[in-house]
C-alpha positions as MATLAB code, in Angstrom:
seq = 'VTLRGNLFTFGSSGVAAATNSLADADFNGAFGNTGPDYSEVTPGAGSQAADPRFVNRQAGNHHLRADSPAIDAGGPPPDGLG';
ca = [
      -1.264   -0.408  -15.645;
       1.188   -1.215  -12.936;
       0.559    0.029   -9.596;
       3.600   -0.755   -7.405;
       4.757    0.731   -4.368;
       1.880    2.445   -3.210;
      -0.048    2.639    0.917;
      -3.423    3.136    0.540;
      -4.416    2.800    4.376;
      -6.871    4.877    6.630;
      -9.174    5.313    3.997;
     -12.812    4.609    2.204;
     -10.934    1.988    1.004;
      -8.110    0.365   -0.679;
      -7.613   -0.264   -4.123;
     -10.261   -0.380   -6.896;
     -10.902   -1.035  -10.179;
     -14.115   -1.619  -12.334;
     -12.961   -4.884  -13.780;
      -9.290   -6.925  -12.787;
      -7.888   -4.394  -14.938;
      -4.274   -3.821  -13.238;
      -2.006   -6.078  -14.676;
       0.947   -5.054  -11.889;
      -0.556   -4.653   -8.906;
       1.595   -5.563   -5.939;
       4.432   -4.577   -3.623;
       1.230   -1.873   -2.280;
       0.598   -2.091    1.400;
      -3.304   -1.761    2.705;
      -4.297   -1.101    6.310;
      -7.373    0.203    7.852;
      -9.914    0.957    5.247;
     -13.451    1.437    6.478;
     -14.799   -0.246    3.029;
     -12.293   -3.068    0.952;
      -8.553   -2.782    1.027;
      -8.858   -4.729   -2.986;
     -11.252   -4.063   -5.450;
     -11.790   -5.911   -7.947;
      -7.512   -6.372   -7.879;
      -6.181   -8.885   -6.896;
      -2.871   -8.079   -4.281;
       0.703   -9.603   -5.552;
       2.544  -11.809   -3.704;
       4.830   -8.993   -2.371;
       2.181   -6.867   -0.725;
       1.110   -6.018    3.502;
      -1.334   -5.933    5.090;
      -0.268   -4.207    8.425;
       0.409   -1.197   10.294;
       2.812    0.489    8.398;
       3.470    2.835   11.455;
       2.698    6.287   10.878;
       4.509    8.629   13.596;
       1.641   10.246   14.132;
      -1.924   10.205   11.571;
      -3.870   11.962   13.907;
      -1.603   14.612   13.569;
      -1.001   15.139   10.163;
       2.739   13.607    9.841;
       2.668   10.638    7.663;
       6.588    9.687    7.680;
       7.406    6.183    8.727;
       8.794    5.465   11.721;
      11.775    3.030   11.472;
      10.185   -0.351   12.778;
       7.612   -0.348    9.794;
       7.478   -2.745    8.417;
       6.594   -0.803    4.948;
      10.348    0.540    4.665;
      12.477   -0.474    1.856;
       9.051   -3.119    0.784;
       8.191   -1.583   -2.123;
      10.604   -3.872   -4.507;
      11.907   -4.012   -7.291;
      10.985   -1.467  -10.646;
       8.704   -1.957  -13.336;
      10.201   -4.021  -15.972;
      11.790   -0.973  -18.147;
      11.961    1.141  -15.322;
      15.105    0.471  -13.511;
];
C-alpha cells in the first residue's frame, strides 16, 4: 500500500495500521493530533511533523498559507504513476 502526499492534522490520530503493512508511507505531514501521529507505520524521510499553516483552521479554511512547509512537499509520484 502506498500513502503519499497527505496531511493528517489536528485530529484524534494521524496514520494508523493494524500492522506495519504500508509499503510506502512517505511525504506525508502529521501535526497537532491528540493521539500518535503514526501508529504501526514508519514515516519516510520525506514526511513532516510541522504545522501546515492553514489560512484559518478554526473557521474551516484549510487552504495553505504562502509560508506553509507543506507546499510542494508531496514528493515525487510513486513508481508507475509519474
